[in-house]
PDB file of C-alpha atoms in Angstrom:
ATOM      1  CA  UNK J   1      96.242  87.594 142.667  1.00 94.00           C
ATOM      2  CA  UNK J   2      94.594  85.408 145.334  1.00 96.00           C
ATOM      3  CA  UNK J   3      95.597  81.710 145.176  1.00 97.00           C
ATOM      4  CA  UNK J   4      94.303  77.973 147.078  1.00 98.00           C
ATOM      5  CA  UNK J   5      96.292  75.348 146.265  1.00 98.00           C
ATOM      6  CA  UNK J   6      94.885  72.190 148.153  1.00 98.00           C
ATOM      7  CA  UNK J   7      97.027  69.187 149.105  1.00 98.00           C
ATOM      8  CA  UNK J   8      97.025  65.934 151.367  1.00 98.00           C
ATOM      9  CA  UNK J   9      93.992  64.042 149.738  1.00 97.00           C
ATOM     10  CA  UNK J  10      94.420  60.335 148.555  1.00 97.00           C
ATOM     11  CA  UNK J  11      92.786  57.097 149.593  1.00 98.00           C
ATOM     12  CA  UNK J  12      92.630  55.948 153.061  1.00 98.00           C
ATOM     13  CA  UNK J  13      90.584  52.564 154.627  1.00 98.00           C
ATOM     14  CA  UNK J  14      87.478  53.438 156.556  1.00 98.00           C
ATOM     15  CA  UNK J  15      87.903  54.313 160.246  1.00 98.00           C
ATOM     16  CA  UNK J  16      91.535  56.017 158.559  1.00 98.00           C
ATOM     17  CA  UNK J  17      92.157  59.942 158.879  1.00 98.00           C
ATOM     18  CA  UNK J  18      94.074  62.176 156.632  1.00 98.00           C
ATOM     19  CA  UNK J  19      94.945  66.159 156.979  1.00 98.00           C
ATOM     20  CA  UNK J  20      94.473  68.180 154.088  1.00 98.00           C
ATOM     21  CA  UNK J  21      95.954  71.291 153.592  1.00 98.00           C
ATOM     22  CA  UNK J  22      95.389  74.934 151.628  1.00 98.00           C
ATOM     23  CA  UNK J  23      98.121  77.332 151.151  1.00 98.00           C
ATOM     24  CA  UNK J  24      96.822  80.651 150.470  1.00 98.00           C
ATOM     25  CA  UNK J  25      99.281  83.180 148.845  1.00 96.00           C
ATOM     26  CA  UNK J  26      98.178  87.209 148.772  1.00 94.00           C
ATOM     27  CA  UNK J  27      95.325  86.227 150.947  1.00 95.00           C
ATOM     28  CA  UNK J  28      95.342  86.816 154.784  1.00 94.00           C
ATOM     29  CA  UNK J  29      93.802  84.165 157.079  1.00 95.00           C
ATOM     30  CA  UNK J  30      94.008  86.510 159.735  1.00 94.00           C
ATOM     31  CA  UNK J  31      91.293  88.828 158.098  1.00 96.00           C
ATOM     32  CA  UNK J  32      88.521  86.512 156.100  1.00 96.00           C
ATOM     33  CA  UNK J  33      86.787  83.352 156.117  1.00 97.00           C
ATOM     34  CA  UNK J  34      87.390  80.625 154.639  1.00 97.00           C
ATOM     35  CA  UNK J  35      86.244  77.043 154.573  1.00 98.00           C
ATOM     36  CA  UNK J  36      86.254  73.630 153.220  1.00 98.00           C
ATOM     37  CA  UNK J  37      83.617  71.889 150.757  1.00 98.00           C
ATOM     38  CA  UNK J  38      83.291  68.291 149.347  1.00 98.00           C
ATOM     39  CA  UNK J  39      81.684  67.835 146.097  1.00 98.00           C
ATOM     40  CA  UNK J  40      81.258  63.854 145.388  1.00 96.00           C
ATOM     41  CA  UNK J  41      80.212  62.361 142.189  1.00 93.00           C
ATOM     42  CA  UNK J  42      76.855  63.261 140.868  1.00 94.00           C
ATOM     43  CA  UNK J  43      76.067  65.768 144.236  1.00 95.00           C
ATOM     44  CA  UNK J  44      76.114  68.975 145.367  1.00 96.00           C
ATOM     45  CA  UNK J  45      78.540  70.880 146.847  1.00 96.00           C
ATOM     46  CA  UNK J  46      78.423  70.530 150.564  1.00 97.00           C
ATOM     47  CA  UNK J  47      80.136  72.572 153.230  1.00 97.00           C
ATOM     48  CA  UNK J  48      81.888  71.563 155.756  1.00 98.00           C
ATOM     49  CA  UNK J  49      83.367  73.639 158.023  1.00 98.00           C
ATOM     50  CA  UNK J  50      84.091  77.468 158.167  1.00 98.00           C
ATOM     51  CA  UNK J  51      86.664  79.393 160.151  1.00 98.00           C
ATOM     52  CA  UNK J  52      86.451  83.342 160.549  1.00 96.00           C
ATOM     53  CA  UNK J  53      89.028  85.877 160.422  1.00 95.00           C
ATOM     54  CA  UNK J  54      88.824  85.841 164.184  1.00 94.00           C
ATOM     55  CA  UNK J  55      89.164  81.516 164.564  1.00 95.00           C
ATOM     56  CA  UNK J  56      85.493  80.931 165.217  1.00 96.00           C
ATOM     57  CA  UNK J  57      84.598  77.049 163.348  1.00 97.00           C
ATOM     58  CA  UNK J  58      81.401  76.053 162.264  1.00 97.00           C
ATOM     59  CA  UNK J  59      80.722  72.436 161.441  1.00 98.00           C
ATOM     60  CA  UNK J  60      78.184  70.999 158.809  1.00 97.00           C
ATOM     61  CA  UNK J  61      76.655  67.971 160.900  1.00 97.00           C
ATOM     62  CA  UNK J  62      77.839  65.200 158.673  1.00 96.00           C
ATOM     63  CA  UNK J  63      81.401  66.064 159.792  1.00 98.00           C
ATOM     64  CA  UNK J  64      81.197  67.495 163.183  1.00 98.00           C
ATOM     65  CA  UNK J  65      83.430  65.694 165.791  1.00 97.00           C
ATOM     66  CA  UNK J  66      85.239  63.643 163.462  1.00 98.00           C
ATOM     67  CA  UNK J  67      86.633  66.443 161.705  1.00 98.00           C
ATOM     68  CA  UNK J  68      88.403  69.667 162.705  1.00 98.00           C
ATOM     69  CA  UNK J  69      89.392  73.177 160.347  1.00 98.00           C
ATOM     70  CA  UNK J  70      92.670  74.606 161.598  1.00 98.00           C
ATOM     71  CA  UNK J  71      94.527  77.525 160.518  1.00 97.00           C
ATOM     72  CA  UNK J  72      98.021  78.884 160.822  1.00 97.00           C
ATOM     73  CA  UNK J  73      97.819  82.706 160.552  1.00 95.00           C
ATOM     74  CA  UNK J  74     101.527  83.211 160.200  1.00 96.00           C
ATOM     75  CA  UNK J  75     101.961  80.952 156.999  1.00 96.00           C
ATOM     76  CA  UNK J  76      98.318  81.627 156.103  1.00 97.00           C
ATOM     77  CA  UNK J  77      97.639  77.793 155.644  1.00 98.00           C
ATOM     78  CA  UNK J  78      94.200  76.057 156.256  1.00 98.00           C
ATOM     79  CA  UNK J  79      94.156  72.545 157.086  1.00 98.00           C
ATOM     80  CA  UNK J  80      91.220  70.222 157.706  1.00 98.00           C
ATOM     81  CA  UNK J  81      92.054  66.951 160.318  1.00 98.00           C
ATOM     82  CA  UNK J  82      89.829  64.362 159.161  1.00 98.00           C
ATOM     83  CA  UNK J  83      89.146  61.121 161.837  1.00 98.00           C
ATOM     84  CA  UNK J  84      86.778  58.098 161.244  1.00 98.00           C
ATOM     85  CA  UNK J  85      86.316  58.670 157.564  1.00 98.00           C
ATOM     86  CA  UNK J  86      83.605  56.678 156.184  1.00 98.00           C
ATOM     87  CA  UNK J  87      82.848  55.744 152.068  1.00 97.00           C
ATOM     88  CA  UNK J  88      80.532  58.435 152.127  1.00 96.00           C
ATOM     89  CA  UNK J  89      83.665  61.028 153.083  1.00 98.00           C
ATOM     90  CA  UNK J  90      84.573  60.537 149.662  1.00 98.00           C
ATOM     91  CA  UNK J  91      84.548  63.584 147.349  1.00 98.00           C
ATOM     92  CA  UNK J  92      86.527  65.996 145.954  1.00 98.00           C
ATOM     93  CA  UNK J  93      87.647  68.589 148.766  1.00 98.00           C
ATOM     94  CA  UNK J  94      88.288  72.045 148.146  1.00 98.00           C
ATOM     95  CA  UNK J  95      89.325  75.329 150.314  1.00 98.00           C
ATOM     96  CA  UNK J  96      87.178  78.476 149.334  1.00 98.00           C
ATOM     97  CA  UNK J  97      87.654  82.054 151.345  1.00 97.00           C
ATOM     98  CA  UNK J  98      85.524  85.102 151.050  1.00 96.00           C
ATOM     99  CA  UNK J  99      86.521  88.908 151.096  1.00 93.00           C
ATOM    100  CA  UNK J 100      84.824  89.219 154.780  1.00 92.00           C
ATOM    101  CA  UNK J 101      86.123  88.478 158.137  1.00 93.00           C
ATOM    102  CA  UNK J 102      83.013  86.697 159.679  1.00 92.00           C
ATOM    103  CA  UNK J 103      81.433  83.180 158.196  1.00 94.00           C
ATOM    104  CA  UNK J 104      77.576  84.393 159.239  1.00 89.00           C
ATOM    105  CA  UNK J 105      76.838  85.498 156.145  1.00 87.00           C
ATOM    106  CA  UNK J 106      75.290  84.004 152.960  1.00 86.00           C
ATOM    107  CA  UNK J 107      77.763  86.323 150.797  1.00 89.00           C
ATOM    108  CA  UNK J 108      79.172  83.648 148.188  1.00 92.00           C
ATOM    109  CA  UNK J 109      82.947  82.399 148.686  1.00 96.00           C
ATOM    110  CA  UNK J 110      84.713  84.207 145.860  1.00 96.00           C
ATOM    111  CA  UNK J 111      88.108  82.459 145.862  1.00 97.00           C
ATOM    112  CA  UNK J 112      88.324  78.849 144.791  1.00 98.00           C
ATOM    113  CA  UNK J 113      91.176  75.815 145.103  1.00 98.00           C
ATOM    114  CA  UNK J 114      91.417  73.604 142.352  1.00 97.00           C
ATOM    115  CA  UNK J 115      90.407  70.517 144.841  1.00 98.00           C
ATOM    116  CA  UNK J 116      92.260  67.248 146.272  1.00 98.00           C
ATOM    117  CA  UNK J 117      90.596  63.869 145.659  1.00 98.00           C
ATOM    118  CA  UNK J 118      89.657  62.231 148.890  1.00 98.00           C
ATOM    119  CA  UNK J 119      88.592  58.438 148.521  1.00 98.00           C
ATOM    120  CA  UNK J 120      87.392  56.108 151.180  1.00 98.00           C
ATOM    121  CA  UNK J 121      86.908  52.706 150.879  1.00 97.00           C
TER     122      UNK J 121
END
């Protein structure tokens, strides 16, 4: 069955970066979308940034040009590059993927990591 495991969160100074990381296993990269979220304490989910089957990223404003969403096909890993975090980056980040190649669609991301704690101070 599909799995996300997320990794490379911890706690970082403002202005710091950090790379997180999401290794999917009987999931292709290659063929769906899949993105990364924050949920922080007391808030909604927010997404970030999506990447389609064929490598086309979308950025939520908050995050665009400070961070990037990167994949590596071969290994099927997702990463997110994060530059200039600020106290409000803080959150709990998770990797989510849907059964459909392209991200312009409002169909719901079915598979789920179990999230990495990112804190900024």
């Amino acid at each position: 069955h599909v799995q996300l495991v997320e990794s490379g969160g911890g706690s970082v100074q403002a202005g710091g970066s950090l790379r997180l990381s999401c290794a999917a296993s009987a999931y292709s990269l290659s063929r769906y979308c899949i993105g990364w979220f924050r949920q922080a304490l007391g808030k909604e989910r927010e997404e970030l940034a999506t990447v389609s089957g064929n490598g086309d990223a979308t950025y939520a404003p908050s995050v665009k040009g400070r961070f990037t969403i990167s994949k590596d096909n071969a290994n099927d890993t997702l990463y997110l590059e994060m530059n200039s975090l600020k106290p409000e980056d803080t959150g709990m980040y998770f990797c989510a993927g849907r059964n459909i190649r392209s991200c312009a669609t409002h169909l719901p991301f079915r598979y789920w990591g179990q999230g990495t704690q990112v804190t900024v101070s």
